[in-house]
Coordinates of C-alpha atoms in Angstrom, one line a residue:
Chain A
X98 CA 26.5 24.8 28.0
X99 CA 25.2 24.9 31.7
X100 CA 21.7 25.5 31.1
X101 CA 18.8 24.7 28.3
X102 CA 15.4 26.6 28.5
X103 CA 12.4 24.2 27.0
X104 CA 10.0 26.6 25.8
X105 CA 7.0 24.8 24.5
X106 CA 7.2 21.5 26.8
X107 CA 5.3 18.9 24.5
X108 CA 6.1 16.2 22.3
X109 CA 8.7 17.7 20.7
X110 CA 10.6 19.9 23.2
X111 CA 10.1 16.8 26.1
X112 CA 11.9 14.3 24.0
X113 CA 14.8 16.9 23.0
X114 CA 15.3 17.2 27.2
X115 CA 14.9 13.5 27.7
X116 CA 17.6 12.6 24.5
X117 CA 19.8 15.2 26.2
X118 CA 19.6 13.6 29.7
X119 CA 20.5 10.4 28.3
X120 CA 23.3 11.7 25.9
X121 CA 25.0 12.9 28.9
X122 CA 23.7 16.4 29.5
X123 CA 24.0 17.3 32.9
X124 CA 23.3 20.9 33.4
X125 CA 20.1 22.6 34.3
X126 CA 17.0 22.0 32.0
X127 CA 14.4 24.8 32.6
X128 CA 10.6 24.5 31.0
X129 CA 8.9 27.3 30.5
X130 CA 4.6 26.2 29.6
X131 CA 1.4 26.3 31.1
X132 CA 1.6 25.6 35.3
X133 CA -0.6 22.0 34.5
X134 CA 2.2 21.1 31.4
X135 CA 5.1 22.2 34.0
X136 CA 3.7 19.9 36.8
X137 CA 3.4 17.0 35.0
X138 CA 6.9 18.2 33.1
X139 CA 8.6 17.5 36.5
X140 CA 6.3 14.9 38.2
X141 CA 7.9 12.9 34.9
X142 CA 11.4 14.0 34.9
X143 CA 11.3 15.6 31.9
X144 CA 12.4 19.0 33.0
X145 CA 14.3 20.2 36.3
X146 CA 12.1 23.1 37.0
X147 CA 9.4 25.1 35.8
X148 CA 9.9 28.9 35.0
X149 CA 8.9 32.1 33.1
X150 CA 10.2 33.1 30.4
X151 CA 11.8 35.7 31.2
X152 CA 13.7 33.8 33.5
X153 CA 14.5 31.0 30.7
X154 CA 16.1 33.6 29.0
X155 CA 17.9 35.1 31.5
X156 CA 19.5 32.0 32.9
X157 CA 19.7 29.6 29.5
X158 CA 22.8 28.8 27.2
X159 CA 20.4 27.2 24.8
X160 CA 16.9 28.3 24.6
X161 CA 15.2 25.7 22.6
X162 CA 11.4 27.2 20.8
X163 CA 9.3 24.1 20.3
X164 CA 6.3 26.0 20.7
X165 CA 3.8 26.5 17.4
X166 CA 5.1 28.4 14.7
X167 CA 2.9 31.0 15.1
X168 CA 3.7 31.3 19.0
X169 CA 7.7 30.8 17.7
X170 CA 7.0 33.9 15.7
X171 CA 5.6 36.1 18.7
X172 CA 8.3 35.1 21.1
X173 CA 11.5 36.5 19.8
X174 CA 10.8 40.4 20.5
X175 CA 10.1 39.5 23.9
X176 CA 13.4 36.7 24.3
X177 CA 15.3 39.8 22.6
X178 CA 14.8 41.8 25.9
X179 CA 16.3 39.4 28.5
X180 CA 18.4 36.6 26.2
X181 CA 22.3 36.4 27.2
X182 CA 24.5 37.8 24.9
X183 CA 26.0 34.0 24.2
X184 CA 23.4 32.3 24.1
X185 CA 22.0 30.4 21.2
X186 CA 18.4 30.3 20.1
X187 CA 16.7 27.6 17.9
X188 CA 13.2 26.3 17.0
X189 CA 12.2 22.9 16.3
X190 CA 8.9 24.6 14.2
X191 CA 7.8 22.5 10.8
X192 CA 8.0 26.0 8.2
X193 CA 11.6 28.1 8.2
X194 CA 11.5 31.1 6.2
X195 CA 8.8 33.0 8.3
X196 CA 10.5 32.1 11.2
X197 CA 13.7 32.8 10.1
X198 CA 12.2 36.6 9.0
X199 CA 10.9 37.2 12.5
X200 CA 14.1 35.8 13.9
X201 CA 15.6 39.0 12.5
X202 CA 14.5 40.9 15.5
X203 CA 16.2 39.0 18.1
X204 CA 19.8 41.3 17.9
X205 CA 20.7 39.9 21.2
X206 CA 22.2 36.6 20.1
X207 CA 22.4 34.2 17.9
X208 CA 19.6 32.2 16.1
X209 CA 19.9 29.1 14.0
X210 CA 16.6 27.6 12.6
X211 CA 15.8 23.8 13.0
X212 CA 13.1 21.2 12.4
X213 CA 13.7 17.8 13.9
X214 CA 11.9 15.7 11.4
X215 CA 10.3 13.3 14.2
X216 CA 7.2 13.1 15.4
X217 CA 4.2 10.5 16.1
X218 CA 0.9 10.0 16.2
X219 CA 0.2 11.2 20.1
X220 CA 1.2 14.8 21.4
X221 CA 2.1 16.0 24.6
X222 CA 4.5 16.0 27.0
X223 CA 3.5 12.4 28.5
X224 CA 4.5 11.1 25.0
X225 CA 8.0 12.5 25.1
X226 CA 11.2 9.9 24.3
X227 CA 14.5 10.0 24.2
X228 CA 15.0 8.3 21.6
X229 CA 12.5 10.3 19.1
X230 CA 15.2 12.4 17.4
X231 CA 17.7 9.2 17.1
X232 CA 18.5 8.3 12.9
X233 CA 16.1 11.0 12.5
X234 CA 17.1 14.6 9.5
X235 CA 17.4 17.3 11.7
X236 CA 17.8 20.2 9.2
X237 CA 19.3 23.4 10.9
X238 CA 18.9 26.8 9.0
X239 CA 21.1 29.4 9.4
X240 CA 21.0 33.2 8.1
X241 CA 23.8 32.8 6.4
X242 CA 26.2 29.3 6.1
X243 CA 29.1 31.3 8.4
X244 CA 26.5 31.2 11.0
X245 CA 27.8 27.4 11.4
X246 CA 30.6 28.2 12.3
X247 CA 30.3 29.9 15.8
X248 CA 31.1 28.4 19.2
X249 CA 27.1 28.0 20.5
X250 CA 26.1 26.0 17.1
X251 CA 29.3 23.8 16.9
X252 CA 28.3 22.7 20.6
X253 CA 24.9 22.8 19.5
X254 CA 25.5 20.6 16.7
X255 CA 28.1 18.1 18.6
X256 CA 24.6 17.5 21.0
X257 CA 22.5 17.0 18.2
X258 CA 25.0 14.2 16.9
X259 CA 25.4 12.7 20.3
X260 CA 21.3 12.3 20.3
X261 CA 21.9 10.5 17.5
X262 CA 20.1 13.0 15.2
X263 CA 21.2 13.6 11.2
X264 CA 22.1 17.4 11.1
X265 CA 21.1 18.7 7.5
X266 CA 21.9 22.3 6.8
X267 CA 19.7 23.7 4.7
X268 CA 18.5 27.5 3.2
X269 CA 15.3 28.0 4.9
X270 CA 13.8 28.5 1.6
X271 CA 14.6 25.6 -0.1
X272 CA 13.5 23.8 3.3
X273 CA 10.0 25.2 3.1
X274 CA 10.0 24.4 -0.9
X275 CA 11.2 21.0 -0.1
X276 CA 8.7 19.9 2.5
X277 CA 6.1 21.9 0.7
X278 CA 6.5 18.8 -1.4
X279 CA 7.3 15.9 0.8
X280 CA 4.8 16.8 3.5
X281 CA 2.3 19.6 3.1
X282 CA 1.4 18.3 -0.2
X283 CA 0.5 14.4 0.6
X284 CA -1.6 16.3 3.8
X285 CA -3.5 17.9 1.8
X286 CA -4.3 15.4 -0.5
X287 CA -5.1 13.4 2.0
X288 CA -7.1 16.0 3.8
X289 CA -8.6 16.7 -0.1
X290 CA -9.7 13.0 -0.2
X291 CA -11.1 12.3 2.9
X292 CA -13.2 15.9 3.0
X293 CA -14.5 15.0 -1.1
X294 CA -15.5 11.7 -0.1
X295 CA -17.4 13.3 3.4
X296 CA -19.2 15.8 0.9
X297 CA -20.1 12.7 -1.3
X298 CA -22.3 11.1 1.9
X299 CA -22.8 7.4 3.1
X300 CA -23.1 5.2 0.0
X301 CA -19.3 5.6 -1.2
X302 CA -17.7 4.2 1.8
X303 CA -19.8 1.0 2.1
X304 CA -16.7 -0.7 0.6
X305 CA -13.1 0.1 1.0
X306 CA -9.7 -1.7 2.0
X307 CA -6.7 -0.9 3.6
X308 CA -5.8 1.3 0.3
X309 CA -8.6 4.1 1.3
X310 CA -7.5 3.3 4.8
X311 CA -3.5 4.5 4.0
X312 CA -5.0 7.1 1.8
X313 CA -6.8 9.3 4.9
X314 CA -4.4 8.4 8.1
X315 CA -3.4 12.0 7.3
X316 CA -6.4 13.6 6.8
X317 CA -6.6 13.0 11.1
X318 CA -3.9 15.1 11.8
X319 CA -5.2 17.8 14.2
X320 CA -6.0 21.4 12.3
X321 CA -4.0 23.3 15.2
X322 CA -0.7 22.1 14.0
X323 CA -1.5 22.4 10.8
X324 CA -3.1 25.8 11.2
X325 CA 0.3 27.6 11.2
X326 CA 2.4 25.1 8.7
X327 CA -0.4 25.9 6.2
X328 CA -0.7 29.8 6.8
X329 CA 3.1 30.0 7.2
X330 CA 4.2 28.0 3.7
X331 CA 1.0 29.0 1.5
X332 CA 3.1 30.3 -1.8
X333 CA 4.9 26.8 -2.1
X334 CA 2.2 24.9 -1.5
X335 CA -0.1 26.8 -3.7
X336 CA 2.5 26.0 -5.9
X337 CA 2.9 22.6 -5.2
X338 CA -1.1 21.8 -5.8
X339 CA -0.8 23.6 -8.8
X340 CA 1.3 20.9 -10.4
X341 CA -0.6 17.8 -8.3
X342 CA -3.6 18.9 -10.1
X343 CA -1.8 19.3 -13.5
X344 CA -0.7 15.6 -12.9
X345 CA -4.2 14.5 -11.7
X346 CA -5.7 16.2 -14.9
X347 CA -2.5 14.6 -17.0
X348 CA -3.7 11.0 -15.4
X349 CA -7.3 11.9 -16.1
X350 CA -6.3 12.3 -19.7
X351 CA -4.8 9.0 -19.7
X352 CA -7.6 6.7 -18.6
X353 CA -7.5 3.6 -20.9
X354 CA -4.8 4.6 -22.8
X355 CA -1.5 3.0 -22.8
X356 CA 0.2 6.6 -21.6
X357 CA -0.6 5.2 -18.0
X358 CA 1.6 2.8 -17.9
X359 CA 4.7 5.2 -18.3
X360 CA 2.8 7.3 -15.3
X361 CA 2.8 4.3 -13.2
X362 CA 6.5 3.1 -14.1
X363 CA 7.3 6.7 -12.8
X364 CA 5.3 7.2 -10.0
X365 CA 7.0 2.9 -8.5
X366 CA 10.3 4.2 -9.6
X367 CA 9.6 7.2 -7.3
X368 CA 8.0 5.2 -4.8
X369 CA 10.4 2.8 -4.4
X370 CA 13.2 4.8 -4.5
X371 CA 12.0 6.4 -1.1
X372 CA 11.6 3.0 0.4
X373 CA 15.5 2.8 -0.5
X374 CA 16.3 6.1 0.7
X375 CA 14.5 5.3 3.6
X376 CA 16.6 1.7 4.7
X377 CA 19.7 3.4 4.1
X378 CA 19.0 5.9 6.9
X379 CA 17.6 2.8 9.4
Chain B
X72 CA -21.2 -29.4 -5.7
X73 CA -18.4 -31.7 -6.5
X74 CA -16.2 -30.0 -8.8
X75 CA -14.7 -26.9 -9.1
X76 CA -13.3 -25.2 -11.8
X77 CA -10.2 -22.2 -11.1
X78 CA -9.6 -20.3 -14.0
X79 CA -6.7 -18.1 -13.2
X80 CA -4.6 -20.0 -10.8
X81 CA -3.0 -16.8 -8.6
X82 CA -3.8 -15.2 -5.4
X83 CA -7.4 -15.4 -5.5
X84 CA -7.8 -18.1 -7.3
X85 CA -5.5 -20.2 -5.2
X86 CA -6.8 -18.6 -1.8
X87 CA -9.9 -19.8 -3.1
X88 CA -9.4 -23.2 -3.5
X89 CA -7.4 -23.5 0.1
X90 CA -10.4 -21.9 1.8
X91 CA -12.8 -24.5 0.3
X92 CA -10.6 -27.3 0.9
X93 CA -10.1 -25.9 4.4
X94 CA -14.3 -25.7 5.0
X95 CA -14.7 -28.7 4.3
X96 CA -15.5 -29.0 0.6
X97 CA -14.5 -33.0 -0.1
X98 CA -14.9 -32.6 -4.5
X99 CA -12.2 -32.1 -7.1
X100 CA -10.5 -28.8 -7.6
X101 CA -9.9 -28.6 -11.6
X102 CA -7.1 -25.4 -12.7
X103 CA -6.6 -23.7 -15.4
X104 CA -3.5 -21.6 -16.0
X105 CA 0.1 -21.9 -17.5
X106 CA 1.6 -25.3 -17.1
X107 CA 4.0 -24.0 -14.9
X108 CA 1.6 -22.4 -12.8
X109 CA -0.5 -25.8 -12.8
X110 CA 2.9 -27.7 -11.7
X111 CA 3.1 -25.4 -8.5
X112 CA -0.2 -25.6 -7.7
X113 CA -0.5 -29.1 -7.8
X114 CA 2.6 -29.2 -5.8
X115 CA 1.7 -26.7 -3.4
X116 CA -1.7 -28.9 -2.9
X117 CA -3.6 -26.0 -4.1
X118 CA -5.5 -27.8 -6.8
X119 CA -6.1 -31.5 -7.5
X120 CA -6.0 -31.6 -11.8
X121 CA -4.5 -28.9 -14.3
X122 CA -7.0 -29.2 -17.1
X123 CA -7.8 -27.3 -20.4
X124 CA -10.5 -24.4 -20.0
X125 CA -12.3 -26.7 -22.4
X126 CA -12.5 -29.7 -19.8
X127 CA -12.5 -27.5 -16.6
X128 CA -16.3 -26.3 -17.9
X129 CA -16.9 -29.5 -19.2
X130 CA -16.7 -31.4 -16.0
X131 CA -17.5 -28.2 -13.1
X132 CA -20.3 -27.4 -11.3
X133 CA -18.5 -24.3 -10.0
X134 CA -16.4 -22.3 -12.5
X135 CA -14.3 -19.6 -10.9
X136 CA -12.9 -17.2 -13.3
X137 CA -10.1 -15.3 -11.0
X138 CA -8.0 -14.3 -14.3
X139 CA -7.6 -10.2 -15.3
X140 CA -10.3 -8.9 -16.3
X141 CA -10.0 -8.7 -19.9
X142 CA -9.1 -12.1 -19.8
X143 CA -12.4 -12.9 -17.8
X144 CA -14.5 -11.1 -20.6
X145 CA -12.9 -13.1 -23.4
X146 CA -13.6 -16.3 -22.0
X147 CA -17.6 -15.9 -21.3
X148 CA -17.8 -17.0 -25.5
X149 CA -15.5 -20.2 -24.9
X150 CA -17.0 -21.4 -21.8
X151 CA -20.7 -21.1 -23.6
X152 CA -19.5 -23.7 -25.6
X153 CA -18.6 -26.0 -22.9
X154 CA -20.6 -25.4 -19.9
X155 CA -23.1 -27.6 -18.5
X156 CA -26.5 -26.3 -17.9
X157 CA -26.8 -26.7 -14.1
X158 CA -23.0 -25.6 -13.8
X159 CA -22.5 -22.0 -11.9
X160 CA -19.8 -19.4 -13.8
X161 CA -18.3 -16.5 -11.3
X162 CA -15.6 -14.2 -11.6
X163 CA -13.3 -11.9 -9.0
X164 CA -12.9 -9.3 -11.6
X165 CA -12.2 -5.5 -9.8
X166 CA -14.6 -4.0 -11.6
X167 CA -17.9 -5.2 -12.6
X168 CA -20.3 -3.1 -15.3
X169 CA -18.1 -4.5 -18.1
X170 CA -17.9 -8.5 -17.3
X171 CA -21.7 -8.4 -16.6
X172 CA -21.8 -6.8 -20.1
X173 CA -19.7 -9.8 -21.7
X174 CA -21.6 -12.2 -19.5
X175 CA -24.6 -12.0 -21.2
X176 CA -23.0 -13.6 -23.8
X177 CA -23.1 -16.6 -21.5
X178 CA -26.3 -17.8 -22.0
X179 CA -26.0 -21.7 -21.5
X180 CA -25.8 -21.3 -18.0
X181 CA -25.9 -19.0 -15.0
X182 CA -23.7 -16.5 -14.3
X183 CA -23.3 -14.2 -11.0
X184 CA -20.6 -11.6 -10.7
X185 CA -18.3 -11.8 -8.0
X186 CA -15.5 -9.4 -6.3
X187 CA -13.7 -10.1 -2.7
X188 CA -12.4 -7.5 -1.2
X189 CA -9.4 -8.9 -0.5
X190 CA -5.5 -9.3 -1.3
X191 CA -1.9 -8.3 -0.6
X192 CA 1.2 -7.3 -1.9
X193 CA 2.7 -10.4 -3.1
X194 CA 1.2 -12.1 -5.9
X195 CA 0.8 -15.7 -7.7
X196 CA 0.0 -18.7 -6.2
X197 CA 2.6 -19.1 -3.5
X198 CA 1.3 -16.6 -2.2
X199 CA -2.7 -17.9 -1.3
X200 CA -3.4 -18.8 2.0
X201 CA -7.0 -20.2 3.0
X202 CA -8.0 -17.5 5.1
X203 CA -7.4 -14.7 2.3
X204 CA -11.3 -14.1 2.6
X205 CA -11.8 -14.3 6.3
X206 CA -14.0 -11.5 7.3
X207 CA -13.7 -9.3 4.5
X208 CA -16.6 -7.7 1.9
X209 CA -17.6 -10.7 -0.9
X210 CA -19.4 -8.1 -3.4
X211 CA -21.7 -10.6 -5.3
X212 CA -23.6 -8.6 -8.5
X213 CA -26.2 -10.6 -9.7
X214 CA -28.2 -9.6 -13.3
X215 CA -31.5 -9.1 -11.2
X216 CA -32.2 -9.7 -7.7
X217 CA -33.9 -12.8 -8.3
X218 CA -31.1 -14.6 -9.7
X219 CA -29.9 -14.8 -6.0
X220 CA -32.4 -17.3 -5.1
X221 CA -31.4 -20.1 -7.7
X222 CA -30.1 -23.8 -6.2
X223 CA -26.9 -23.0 -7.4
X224 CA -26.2 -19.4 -6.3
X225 CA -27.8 -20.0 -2.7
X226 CA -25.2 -23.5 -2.4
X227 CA -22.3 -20.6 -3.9
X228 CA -23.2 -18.1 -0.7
X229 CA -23.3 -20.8 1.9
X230 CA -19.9 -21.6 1.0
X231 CA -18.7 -18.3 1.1
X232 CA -19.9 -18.2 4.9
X233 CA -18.2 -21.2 5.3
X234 CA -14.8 -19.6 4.2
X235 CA -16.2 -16.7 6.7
X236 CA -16.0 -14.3 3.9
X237 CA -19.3 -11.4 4.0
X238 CA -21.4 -11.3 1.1
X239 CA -23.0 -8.4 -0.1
X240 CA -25.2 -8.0 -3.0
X241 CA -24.8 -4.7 -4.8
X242 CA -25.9 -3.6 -8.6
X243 CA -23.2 -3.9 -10.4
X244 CA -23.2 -0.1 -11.9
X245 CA -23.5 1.2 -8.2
X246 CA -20.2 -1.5 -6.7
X247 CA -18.0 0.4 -10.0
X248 CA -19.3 3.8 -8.5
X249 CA -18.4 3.2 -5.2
X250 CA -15.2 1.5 -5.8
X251 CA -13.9 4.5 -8.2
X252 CA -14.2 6.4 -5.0
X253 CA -13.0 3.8 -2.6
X254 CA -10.2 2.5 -4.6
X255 CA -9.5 3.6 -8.0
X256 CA -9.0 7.2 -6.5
X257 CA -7.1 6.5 -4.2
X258 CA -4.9 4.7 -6.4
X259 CA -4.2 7.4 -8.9
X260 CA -4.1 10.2 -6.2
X261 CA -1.4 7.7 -4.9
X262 CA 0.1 7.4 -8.5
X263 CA 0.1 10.9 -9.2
X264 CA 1.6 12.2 -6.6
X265 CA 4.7 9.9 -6.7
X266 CA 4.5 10.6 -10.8
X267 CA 4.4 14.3 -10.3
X268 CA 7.4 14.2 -7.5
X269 CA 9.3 12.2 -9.4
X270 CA 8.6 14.7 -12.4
X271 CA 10.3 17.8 -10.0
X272 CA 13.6 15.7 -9.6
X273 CA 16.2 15.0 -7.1
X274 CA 15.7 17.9 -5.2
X275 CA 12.1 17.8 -3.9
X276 CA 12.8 13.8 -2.0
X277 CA 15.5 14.9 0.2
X278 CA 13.5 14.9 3.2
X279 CA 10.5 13.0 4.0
X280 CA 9.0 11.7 6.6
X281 CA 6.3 8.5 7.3
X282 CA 3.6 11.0 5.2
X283 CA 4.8 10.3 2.1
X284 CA 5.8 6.8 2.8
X285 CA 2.2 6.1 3.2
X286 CA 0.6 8.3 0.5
X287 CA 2.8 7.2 -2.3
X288 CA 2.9 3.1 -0.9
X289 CA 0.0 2.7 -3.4
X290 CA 1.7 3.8 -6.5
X291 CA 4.3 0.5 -6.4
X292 CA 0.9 -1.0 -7.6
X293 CA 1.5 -3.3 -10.3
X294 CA 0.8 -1.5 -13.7
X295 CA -0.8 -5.0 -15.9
X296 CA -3.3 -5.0 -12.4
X297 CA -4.3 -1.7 -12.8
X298 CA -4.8 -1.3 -16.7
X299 CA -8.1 -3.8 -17.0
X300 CA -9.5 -2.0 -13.7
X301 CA -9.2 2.0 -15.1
X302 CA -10.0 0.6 -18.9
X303 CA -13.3 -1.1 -18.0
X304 CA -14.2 1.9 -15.2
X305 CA -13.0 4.9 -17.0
X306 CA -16.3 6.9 -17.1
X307 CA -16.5 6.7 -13.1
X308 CA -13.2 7.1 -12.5
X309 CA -12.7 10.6 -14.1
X310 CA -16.1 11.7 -12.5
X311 CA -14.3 10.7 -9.2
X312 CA -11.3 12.3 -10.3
X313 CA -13.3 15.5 -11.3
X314 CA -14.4 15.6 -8.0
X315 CA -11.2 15.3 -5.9
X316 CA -9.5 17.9 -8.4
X317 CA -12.2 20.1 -7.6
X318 CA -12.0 19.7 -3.6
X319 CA -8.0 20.3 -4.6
X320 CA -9.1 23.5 -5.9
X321 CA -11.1 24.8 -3.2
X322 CA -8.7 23.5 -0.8
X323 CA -6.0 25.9 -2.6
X324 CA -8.7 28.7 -2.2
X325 CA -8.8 27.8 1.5
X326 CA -4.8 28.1 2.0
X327 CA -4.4 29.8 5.1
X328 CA -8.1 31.1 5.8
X329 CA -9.9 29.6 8.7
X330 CA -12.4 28.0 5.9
X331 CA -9.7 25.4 5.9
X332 CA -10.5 24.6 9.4
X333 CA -13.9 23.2 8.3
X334 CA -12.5 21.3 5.4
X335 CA -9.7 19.7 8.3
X336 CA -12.6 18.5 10.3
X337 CA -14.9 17.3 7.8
X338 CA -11.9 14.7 6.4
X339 CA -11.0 13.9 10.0
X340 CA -14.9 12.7 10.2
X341 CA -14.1 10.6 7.4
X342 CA -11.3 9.4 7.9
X343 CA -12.3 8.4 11.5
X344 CA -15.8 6.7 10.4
X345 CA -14.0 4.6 8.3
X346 CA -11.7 3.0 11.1
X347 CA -14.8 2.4 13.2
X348 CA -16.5 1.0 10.4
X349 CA -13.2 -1.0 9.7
X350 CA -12.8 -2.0 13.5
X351 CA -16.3 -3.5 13.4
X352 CA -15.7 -5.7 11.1
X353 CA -12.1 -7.2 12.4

């Protein structure tokens, strides 16, 4: 692997060429973004040079999507023109399956699905680390588990292990059901919570503590990321709401009787089993 | 005022007692609680005396009932017994319609409702410090406004600037309306979504992120806390919850329209007006 095309040079796609410097990469990293993103991509080291895409995919071994889902989605009829033959193509976007179906019009190579779960609260290319993937999942999700097996992802994979990322493999299904879960759920609610107590106006937030304040840190995660995660995962997240609010209604039910008390010895066990999940990987 | 009365020797009712030692109050500090819990506390120089509630109300000025709150309503009958006539009764309870209800069964001396805004995670007395109430809400809930105006009450308020905590006077039906919203909803949004993960099994916790770290840190919440607060706020609680399920709903409705946008920015204007309001008051 000579040469790695960045398409998408943000948060997420500036720290996968920074953890790649500094694991030892020393090819040719090409950025392919706005002119302004590109500038500021080299003035910081970030990338080696700025490009189109067409020339990304013409020159690249590895052409890296860490673009938005939905912009993911429209590149691959156009990468499917100019990629290499052995090159490998991957996304670092936050839903699978939809991608993965569009990913089934780029014949010209190979394409193996990922999401790097890292991230933090600032965005952009000037808040790029190489360190964001390290003891980080980074689930990879192939068409098919043979798909693992090929030259491009083994090297592919040996990188991701040398940036100290966790490589998961997962079906992209069972991805999008899982963080459907873990991730889109707990936004919404958050997003649910904040917007209810907006519509219920000034007197209800004349006292709060740091519980309300955990509660909505979500709720200011910016709608253009979520845009896509939303529109791209609706069924399982439909689905996922649909048995939040049969708890919420269960919990309702359970005011002042002693029922609650087995909800809230479930809901610490769960809690707290996260918190130990959650050490082990530190 | 030169002797105080702690009934309830724990966090707050420690914290307490080191804040008014700490501004300056010179009197005897009286507790009541477990004899073990006395023995601590005397060792831990949190109280001077571990008394009988019988002798605490008996020899206080100040008689500050920081127990749970079904705890607090049961002892309104026994203090009435005991206390003196110029003597002040308060309470910490969470919620406050319900011990205002019991207090009027104090009638031998005054009573104001009381709830700081305050706490952490660990609990008991070894865990009060003397700046627990620094800059942070003191809700007083008086029976009528003018009961804020008595010798006693008006000595109670300058100490509480002393210990730099923030009083605020609020009706007692409209502090358990806002603090369904504020607190109790978020803690059962908290609770239910850990109890309705756990419910879906192994499967769904395999990846998470920080998200669900912080949306589900709430339900560790000690269960023997939370029982008294839903019991004696039930009726505003599931109006609250009514309302969040229903923002759920249309939320669901929303799934991948560009309605959603609105709803995205509408919690983001919460969530943000809360940390400015939270920022002015650090």
């Amino acid at each position: 692997m000579k040469t790695i095309g960045i398409v998408g040079v943000g948060l997420i796609g500036g720290s996968f060429a920074l953890a790649m410097r500094k694991a030892g990469f020393s090819g040719v990293i090409l950025g392919v973004s706005s002119a302004k993103t590109l500038d500021l991509s080299i003035q910081l080291r970030v990338i080696d040079e700025g490009v189109s895409l067409e020339e990304a995919a013409k020159r690249s071994d590895l052409i890296y999507l860490s673009q938005p889902i939905c912009r993911i989605i429209e590149t691959f009829p156009l990468l499917n023109q100019w990629v290499r033959s052995s090159a490998l193509v991957t996304d670092a976007g936050s839903t699978k399956s939809a991608i993965l179906q569009a990913a089934k019009s780029l014949t010209a190579c190979q394409f193996l699905g990922g999401h790097p779960l890292a991230g933090k609260e600032s965005r952009g290319v000037s808040a790029a680390t190489a360190d964001l993937f390290a003891d980080r999942t980074y689930v990879l999700t192939p068409f098919r588990t043979e798909d693992m097996q090929t030259a491009a992802v083994s090297e592919f994979v040996q990188w991701l292990q040398r940036i100290e990322a966790i490589p998961l493999v997962l079906d992209a299904a069972e991805h999008d059901r899982v963080l459907a879960h873990t991730s889109h759920l707990p936004q919404v609610a958050s997003t649910a919570l904040a917007a209810f107590l907006q519509m219920r106006g000034e007197g209800v937030n004349k006292i709060f503590g740091p519980a309300l304040l955990d509660m909505t840190r979500l709720a200011l995660s910016p709608f253009d990321i979520w845009s896509d995660i939303l529109k791209t995962n609706k069924e399982e997240i439909d689905l996922a709401l649909a048995g939040y609010i049969g708890m919420l209604e269960e919990l309702r039910r359970q005011l002042g009787t002693s029922n609650m008390e087995t909800s809230f010895h479930e809901a610490a066990s769960y809690a707290s089993g996260l918190r130990r999940q959650s050490k082990c990987r530190d």
